[in-house]
Structure formats: C-alpha cells, structure tokens
Amino acid sequence: MVHVLSIWFLVAAFSGAGLVNAIGTSGTRSDFARWGYPRWWGIVTGGLEISSAVLIALPVSRIVGVALGAVIIAAAVFTVLRHRDHAHLAPLSVFVTLIAVAAISS
Amino acid sequence: MLWFANGAGLLLALAIIAIGTGYIASPTTMMRSFGLPLPEDGPNVAWWLRLKGVRDIVAGLLVLAFMMWGSQREVGIVLLIEAMIPAGDMLLILAAKGSTKSAFGIHGLTAMIMVLVAVPMMIGAD
C-alpha cells in the first residue's frame, strides 16, 4: 500500500511543483535569477517536472519517471547547496523521501 | 478507510521530515513558529535547535519504516506513541506561557490528527 501511495504522492508533488515553476510566480522567477539561471529556465524545469509526473503515473514508464524525478531533485539539491539557499531544502526533503520510499518499496 | 489512514500517516511522516530538515537548514527561522519565546542569542543556539531537526527526521523515518516493513497495528502504535511529542510540546508551551495559538493550533492539532490516524489503523489492523 505504501508503494502505491508514494507513487501517487510523487505524481501530485511533481505536478504541483511543475505547474508553479512553469507558470513562474515572481518568487520562483527571482529564485532562478538568483541561482544564475536564464529567465526561461523555470519553464524548462516545470516542463521536466510535469513530464516526470506523467511518466510516473503510467505504469509502463514508471521507472523512467522516477529516475527523471531523481535527477531533477538531485540538481535542485545541488543548486540550493551551492548557493547556500538552505530554506529550500525542507520541501526538497519531501521529494527525496518519496523517491526513496517508492524505490525501496517497489 | 485504511487507505485514507495510510495516506494521512504518510503525509504526517513527510511533514515531520520536512520540518526536521527545516530546523537543520535554518533553525532560528523555524523556531519562530514553534510557539516558545526564542532562546537567548548565542553562537551555539542554532546548533542546539538543529538537534531537534535530527530527532524530527528520525521520528518521520520511523513511521515510514513501519509503513514499509511493519503491520498496520504497528504503524498505529508508533503513531500513537509519537503523538506524545506534539502533545508534550503543546503542554510545555502552555506551561512556559508561550503562544496559545501555536500550542493548540499547531501542536495540539497535530497530536489530535495523529491519534485520529492511529486509532483506525490499530482497529482495522491486518
């Protein structure tokens, strides 16, 4: 049961984060600018996160989706650690935990 | 019902892991919403607050471990025991004349949700 729950929580979390990044609120745009990324980087990140959510939702591509999600989150953790923007680590820990639970419980 | 309880249990575990990570990453910012007056300023205060973060993460991981490898009854028991943490926090904040709003609105509510999730897990255990 925990595996199925973690999968659907991941789908919801990546969809939500992807939408926020793709729409590009002023907060997320300033975050990306502070981290040295171009203005359109938020749309790329959001698109990748939504793609990851769709891939995870479909059983046939679930492993690819989780792997893509893990790469996105690893890049995000690396970025916030590099810029010492530690406040963003709290939400990222949810993604890391969910990916770990989904992988371990599969 | 068990699906809902399990989903809520997973959410609780993820939330406490996120809170714990927040305490490690930016301890004084997180402490402001706890409900107790901030500790006296000093170079070591942040490190003491980070200890809470580590314990919060472990509390969340314990629930996750039982969800993955334990029975429903065990998950319920762990949640019921861990509900004593927010209940204790609430009582300590009230005793220290901290923020009543935080005591009841954050810690009391968390303890109540944990008990409400734990009980159906224990009753409907496999």
CSV table of N, CA and C in Angstrom, one decimal, chain A:
chain,number,residue,atom,x,y,z
A,1,MET,N,0.8,-1.2,0.0
A,1,MET,CA,0.0,0.0,0.0
A,1,MET,C,0.9,1.3,0.0
A,2,VAL,N,2.0,1.2,0.8
A,2,VAL,CA,2.8,2.4,0.9
A,2,VAL,C,3.5,2.7,-0.5
A,3,HIS,N,3.7,1.7,-1.3
A,3,HIS,CA,4.3,1.9,-2.6
A,3,HIS,C,3.4,2.7,-3.5
A,4,VAL,N,2.1,2.3,-3.6
A,4,VAL,CA,1.1,2.9,-4.4
A,4,VAL,C,0.9,4.4,-3.9
A,5,LEU,N,0.8,4.5,-2.6
A,5,LEU,CA,0.6,5.9,-2.0
A,5,LEU,C,1.8,6.8,-2.4
A,6,SER,N,3.0,6.3,-2.2
A,6,SER,CA,4.2,7.1,-2.5
A,6,SER,C,4.2,7.5,-4.0
A,7,ILE,N,3.8,6.6,-4.9
A,7,ILE,CA,3.8,6.9,-6.3
A,7,ILE,C,2.8,8.0,-6.6
A,8,TRP,N,1.6,8.0,-6.0
A,8,TRP,CA,0.6,9.0,-6.3
A,8,TRP,C,0.9,10.3,-5.6
A,9,PHE,N,1.6,10.2,-4.5
A,9,PHE,CA,2.1,11.5,-3.8
A,9,PHE,C,3.2,12.1,-4.7
A,10,LEU,N,4.0,11.3,-5.3
A,10,LEU,CA,5.1,11.8,-6.2
A,10,LEU,C,4.4,12.5,-7.4
A,11,VAL,N,3.4,11.8,-8.0
A,11,VAL,CA,2.7,12.4,-9.1
A,11,VAL,C,2.1,13.8,-8.7
A,12,ALA,N,1.5,13.8,-7.6
A,12,ALA,CA,0.9,15.1,-7.2
A,12,ALA,C,1.9,16.2,-6.9
A,13,ALA,N,3.0,15.7,-6.2
A,13,ALA,CA,4.1,16.7,-5.8
A,13,ALA,C,4.8,17.2,-7.1
A,14,PHE,N,5.1,16.4,-8.0
A,14,PHE,CA,5.8,16.8,-9.3
A,14,PHE,C,4.9,17.7,-10.1
A,15,SER,N,3.6,17.3,-10.2
A,15,SER,CA,2.6,18.1,-10.9
A,15,SER,C,2.5,19.5,-10.3
A,16,GLY,N,2.4,19.6,-9.0
A,16,GLY,CA,2.2,20.9,-8.3
A,16,GLY,C,3.5,21.7,-8.5
A,17,ALA,N,4.7,21.1,-8.3
A,17,ALA,CA,5.9,21.9,-8.4
A,17,ALA,C,6.1,22.3,-9.8
A,18,GLY,N,5.8,21.4,-10.8
A,18,GLY,CA,6.0,21.7,-12.2
A,18,GLY,C,5.1,22.9,-12.6
A,19,LEU,N,3.8,22.9,-12.2
A,19,LEU,CA,2.9,24.0,-12.5
A,19,LEU,C,3.4,25.3,-12.0
A,20,VAL,N,3.9,25.3,-10.7
A,20,VAL,CA,4.4,26.5,-10.1
A,20,VAL,C,5.6,27.1,-10.9
A,21,ASN,N,6.5,26.1,-11.2
A,21,ASN,CA,7.7,26.6,-11.9
A,21,ASN,C,7.4,27.0,-13.4
A,22,ALA,N,6.5,26.3,-14.0
A,22,ALA,CA,6.2,26.6,-15.4
A,22,ALA,C,5.4,28.0,-15.5
A,23,ILE,N,4.5,28.2,-14.6
A,23,ILE,CA,3.7,29.4,-14.6
A,23,ILE,C,4.7,30.6,-14.2
A,24,GLY,N,5.6,30.3,-13.3
A,24,GLY,CA,6.6,31.3,-13.0
A,24,GLY,C,6.1,32.5,-12.2
A,25,THR,N,5.8,32.2,-10.9
A,25,THR,CA,5.4,33.3,-10.0
A,25,THR,C,6.7,34.2,-9.8
A,26,SER,N,6.4,35.4,-9.3
A,26,SER,CA,7.6,36.3,-9.1
A,26,SER,C,8.6,35.7,-8.2
A,27,GLY,N,8.2,35.0,-7.2
A,27,GLY,CA,9.1,34.4,-6.2
A,27,GLY,C,10.0,33.3,-6.9
A,28,THR,N,9.4,32.5,-7.7
A,28,THR,CA,10.2,31.4,-8.4
A,28,THR,C,11.1,32.0,-9.4
A,29,ARG,N,10.6,33.1,-10.1
A,29,ARG,CA,11.5,33.7,-11.1
A,29,ARG,C,12.7,34.4,-10.5
A,30,SER,N,12.5,35.0,-9.3
A,30,SER,CA,13.6,35.6,-8.6
A,30,SER,C,14.6,34.6,-8.1
A,31,ASP,N,14.0,33.4,-7.6
A,31,ASP,CA,14.9,32.3,-7.2
A,31,ASP,C,15.8,31.9,-8.3
A,32,PHE,N,15.2,31.6,-9.5
A,32,PHE,CA,16.0,31.1,-10.6
A,32,PHE,C,17.1,32.2,-11.0
A,33,ALA,N,16.7,33.5,-11.0
A,33,ALA,CA,17.6,34.5,-11.4
A,33,ALA,C,18.8,34.6,-10.4
A,34,ARG,N,18.4,34.4,-9.1
A,34,ARG,CA,19.5,34.4,-8.0
A,34,ARG,C,20.5,33.3,-8.2
A,35,TRP,N,19.9,32.1,-8.7
A,35,TRP,CA,20.8,31.0,-8.8
A,35,TRP,C,21.6,31.0,-10.1
A,36,GLY,N,21.4,32.1,-10.9
A,36,GLY,CA,22.2,32.2,-12.1
A,36,GLY,C,21.6,31.6,-13.4
A,37,TYR,N,20.4,31.2,-13.3
A,37,TYR,CA,19.7,30.6,-14.5
A,37,TYR,C,19.0,31.6,-15.3
A,38,PRO,N,18.9,31.4,-16.6
A,38,PRO,CA,18.2,32.3,-17.5
A,38,PRO,C,16.7,32.4,-17.1
A,39,ARG,N,16.0,33.4,-17.7
A,39,ARG,CA,14.6,33.6,-17.3
A,39,ARG,C,13.7,32.4,-17.7
A,40,TRP,N,14.0,31.7,-18.8
A,40,TRP,CA,13.2,30.7,-19.3
A,40,TRP,C,13.5,29.3,-18.6
A,41,TRP,N,14.4,29.3,-17.7
A,41,TRP,CA,14.8,28.0,-17.1
A,41,TRP,C,13.7,27.5,-16.2
A,42,GLY,N,12.8,28.3,-15.7
A,42,GLY,CA,11.7,27.9,-14.9
A,42,GLY,C,10.7,27.1,-15.7
A,43,ILE,N,10.5,27.5,-17.0
A,43,ILE,CA,9.6,26.8,-17.9
A,43,ILE,C,10.2,25.4,-18.2
A,44,VAL,N,11.5,25.3,-18.4
A,44,VAL,CA,12.2,24.0,-18.7
A,44,VAL,C,12.0,23.1,-17.5
A,45,THR,N,12.3,23.7,-16.3
A,45,THR,CA,12.2,22.8,-15.1
A,45,THR,C,10.8,22.4,-14.8
A,46,GLY,N,9.8,23.3,-15.0
A,46,GLY,CA,8.4,22.9,-14.8
A,46,GLY,C,8.0,21.9,-15.8
A,47,GLY,N,8.5,22.0,-17.1
A,47,GLY,CA,8.1,21.0,-18.1
A,47,GLY,C,8.7,19.7,-17.8
A,48,LEU,N,9.9,19.6,-17.3
A,48,LEU,CA,10.5,18.4,-16.9
A,48,LEU,C,9.8,17.7,-15.7
A,49,GLU,N,9.4,18.6,-14.8
A,49,GLU,CA,8.7,18.0,-13.6
A,49,GLU,C,7.3,17.5,-14.0
A,50,ILE,N,6.6,18.2,-14.8
A,50,ILE,CA,5.3,17.7,-15.3
A,50,ILE,C,5.5,16.4,-16.1
A,51,SER,N,6.6,16.3,-16.9
A,51,SER,CA,6.8,15.1,-17.7
A,51,SER,C,7.1,14.0,-16.8
A,52,SER,N,7.9,14.2,-15.7
A,52,SER,CA,8.2,13.2,-14.7
A,52,SER,C,6.9,12.7,-14.1
A,53,ALA,N,6.0,13.6,-13.7
A,53,ALA,CA,4.7,13.2,-13.1
A,53,ALA,C,3.9,12.3,-14.0
A,54,VAL,N,3.9,12.7,-15.3
A,54,VAL,CA,3.1,11.9,-16.3
A,54,VAL,C,3.8,10.5,-16.4
A,55,LEU,N,5.1,10.5,-16.5
A,55,LEU,CA,5.8,9.2,-16.7
A,55,LEU,C,5.6,8.3,-15.5
A,56,ILE,N,5.6,8.9,-14.3
A,56,ILE,CA,5.4,8.1,-13.0
A,56,ILE,C,4.0,7.6,-13.0
A,57,ALA,N,3.0,8.4,-13.4
A,57,ALA,CA,1.6,8.0,-13.4
A,57,ALA,C,1.3,6.7,-14.3
A,58,LEU,N,2.1,6.6,-15.4
A,58,LEU,CA,1.8,5.5,-16.3
A,58,LEU,C,2.7,4.3,-15.8
A,59,PRO,N,2.1,3.2,-15.5
A,59,PRO,CA,2.9,2.0,-15.0
A,59,PRO,C,4.0,1.6,-16.0
A,60,VAL,N,3.8,1.7,-17.3
A,60,VAL,CA,4.8,1.3,-18.2
A,60,VAL,C,6.1,2.1,-18.2
A,61,SER,N,6.0,3.4,-17.8
A,61,SER,CA,7.1,4.3,-17.8
A,61,SER,C,7.5,4.7,-16.4
A,62,ARG,N,7.0,4.0,-15.4
A,62,ARG,CA,7.2,4.5,-14.0
A,62,ARG,C,8.7,4.6,-13.6
A,63,ILE,N,9.5,3.6,-14.0
A,63,ILE,CA,10.9,3.6,-13.6
A,63,ILE,C,11.6,4.8,-14.2
A,64,VAL,N,11.3,5.1,-15.5
A,64,VAL,CA,11.9,6.2,-16.2
A,64,VAL,C,11.5,7.5,-15.5
A,65,GLY,N,10.2,7.6,-15.1
A,65,GLY,CA,9.7,8.8,-14.5
A,65,GLY,C,10.4,9.0,-13.1
A,66,VAL,N,10.5,8.0,-12.4
A,66,VAL,CA,11.2,8.1,-11.0
A,66,VAL,C,12.6,8.5,-11.2
A,67,ALA,N,13.3,7.9,-12.2
A,67,ALA,CA,14.7,8.2,-12.5
A,67,ALA,C,14.8,9.7,-12.9
A,68,LEU,N,13.9,10.2,-13.8
A,68,LEU,CA,14.0,11.6,-14.2
A,68,LEU,C,13.7,12.5,-13.0
A,69,GLY,N,12.8,12.1,-12.2
A,69,GLY,CA,12.5,12.9,-11.0
A,69,GLY,C,13.7,13.0,-10.1
A,70,ALA,N,14.3,11.8,-9.9
A,70,ALA,CA,15.5,11.8,-9.0
A,70,ALA,C,16.6,12.7,-9.5
A,71,VAL,N,16.8,12.8,-10.9
A,71,VAL,CA,17.8,13.6,-11.5
A,71,VAL,C,17.4,15.1,-11.2
A,72,ILE,N,16.1,15.4,-11.4
A,72,ILE,CA,15.7,16.8,-11.2
A,72,ILE,C,15.9,17.3,-9.8
A,73,ILE,N,15.5,16.4,-8.8
A,73,ILE,CA,15.7,16.7,-7.4
A,73,ILE,C,17.2,16.8,-7.0
A,74,ALA,N,18.0,15.9,-7.6
A,74,ALA,CA,19.4,16.0,-7.3
A,74,ALA,C,20.0,17.3,-7.8
A,75,ALA,N,19.6,17.7,-9.0
A,75,ALA,CA,20.1,19.0,-9.5
A,75,ALA,C,19.6,20.2,-8.6
A,76,ALA,N,18.3,20.1,-8.1
A,76,ALA,CA,17.8,21.1,-7.3
A,76,ALA,C,18.6,21.2,-5.9
A,77,VAL,N,18.8,20.0,-5.4
A,77,VAL,CA,19.6,20.0,-4.1
A,77,VAL,C,21.0,20.6,-4.3
A,78,PHE,N,21.6,20.2,-5.4
A,78,PHE,CA,23.0,20.7,-5.7
A,78,PHE,C,22.9,22.2,-5.8
A,79,THR,N,21.9,22.7,-6.5
A,79,THR,CA,21.8,24.2,-6.7
A,79,THR,C,21.6,24.9,-5.4
A,80,VAL,N,20.7,24.5,-4.6
A,80,VAL,CA,20.5,25.2,-3.3
A,80,VAL,C,21.6,25.1,-2.4
A,81,LEU,N,22.3,24.0,-2.4
A,81,LEU,CA,23.5,23.8,-1.5
A,81,LEU,C,24.6,24.7,-2.0
A,82,ARG,N,24.8,24.8,-3.4
A,82,ARG,CA,25.9,25.6,-4.0
A,82,ARG,C,25.6,27.1,-3.6
A,83,HIS,N,24.4,27.5,-3.6
A,83,HIS,CA,24.1,28.9,-3.4
A,83,HIS,C,23.7,29.2,-1.9
A,84,ARG,N,23.9,28.2,-1.1
A,84,ARG,CA,23.6,28.3,0.4
A,84,ARG,C,22.2,28.8,0.6
A,85,ASP,N,21.3,28.4,-0.2
A,85,ASP,CA,19.9,28.8,-0.1
A,85,ASP,C,19.1,27.7,0.7
A,86,HIS,N,19.5,27.5,1.9
A,86,HIS,CA,19.1,26.3,2.7
A,86,HIS,C,17.6,26.2,2.9
A,87,ALA,N,16.9,27.3,2.9
A,87,ALA,CA,15.4,27.3,3.2
A,87,ALA,C,14.7,26.3,2.2
A,88,HIS,N,15.2,26.1,1.0
A,88,HIS,CA,14.6,25.3,0.0
A,88,HIS,C,14.8,23.8,0.3
A,89,LEU,N,15.7,23.5,1.2
A,89,LEU,CA,15.9,22.1,1.5
A,89,LEU,C,14.7,21.3,2.1
A,90,ALA,N,13.9,22.1,2.9
A,90,ALA,CA,12.8,21.4,3.5
A,90,ALA,C,11.8,20.8,2.5
A,91,PRO,N,11.3,21.6,1.5
A,91,PRO,CA,10.4,20.9,0.6
A,91,PRO,C,11.1,19.8,-0.2
A,92,LEU,N,12.4,20.1,-0.5
A,92,LEU,CA,13.1,19.1,-1.3
A,92,LEU,C,13.3,17.7,-0.6
A,93,SER,N,13.3,17.8,0.8
A,93,SER,CA,13.4,16.6,1.6
A,93,SER,C,12.2,15.7,1.4
A,94,VAL,N,11.1,16.3,1.1
A,94,VAL,CA,9.8,15.5,0.9
A,94,VAL,C,10.0,14.7,-0.4
A,95,PHE,N,10.5,15.4,-1.5
A,95,PHE,CA,10.7,14.7,-2.7
A,95,PHE,C,11.8,13.5,-2.6
A,96,VAL,N,12.9,13.8,-1.9
A,96,VAL,CA,13.9,12.8,-1.7
A,96,VAL,C,13.3,11.6,-0.9
A,97,THR,N,12.5,11.9,0.1
A,97,THR,CA,11.9,10.8,0.9
A,97,THR,C,10.9,10.0,0.1
A,98,LEU,N,10.1,10.7,-0.7
A,98,LEU,CA,9.1,9.9,-1.5
A,98,LEU,C,9.8,9.1,-2.6
A,99,ILE,N,10.8,9.6,-3.2
A,99,ILE,CA,11.5,8.8,-4.2
A,99,ILE,C,12.2,7.6,-3.6
A,100,ALA,N,12.8,7.8,-2.4
A,100,ALA,CA,13.4,6.7,-1.7
A,100,ALA,C,12.3,5.6,-1.3
A,101,VAL,N,11.2,6.1,-0.8
A,101,VAL,CA,10.1,5.1,-0.4
A,101,VAL,C,9.6,4.4,-1.6
A,102,ALA,N,9.4,5.1,-2.7
A,102,ALA,CA,8.9,4.5,-3.9
A,102,ALA,C,9.9,3.4,-4.4
A,103,ALA,N,11.2,3.8,-4.4
A,103,ALA,CA,12.2,2.8,-4.9
A,103,ALA,C,12.4,1.6,-3.9
A,104,ILE,N,12.4,1.9,-2.6
A,104,ILE,CA,12.7,0.8,-1.7
A,104,ILE,C,11.5,-0.2,-1.6
A,105,SER,N,10.2,0.4,-1.7
A,105,SER,CA,9.1,-0.4,-1.5
A,105,SER,C,8.6,-1.1,-2.8
A,106,SER,N,9.3,-0.9,-3.9
A,106,SER,CA,8.8,-1.5,-5.2
A,106,SER,C,9.2,-3.0,-5.3
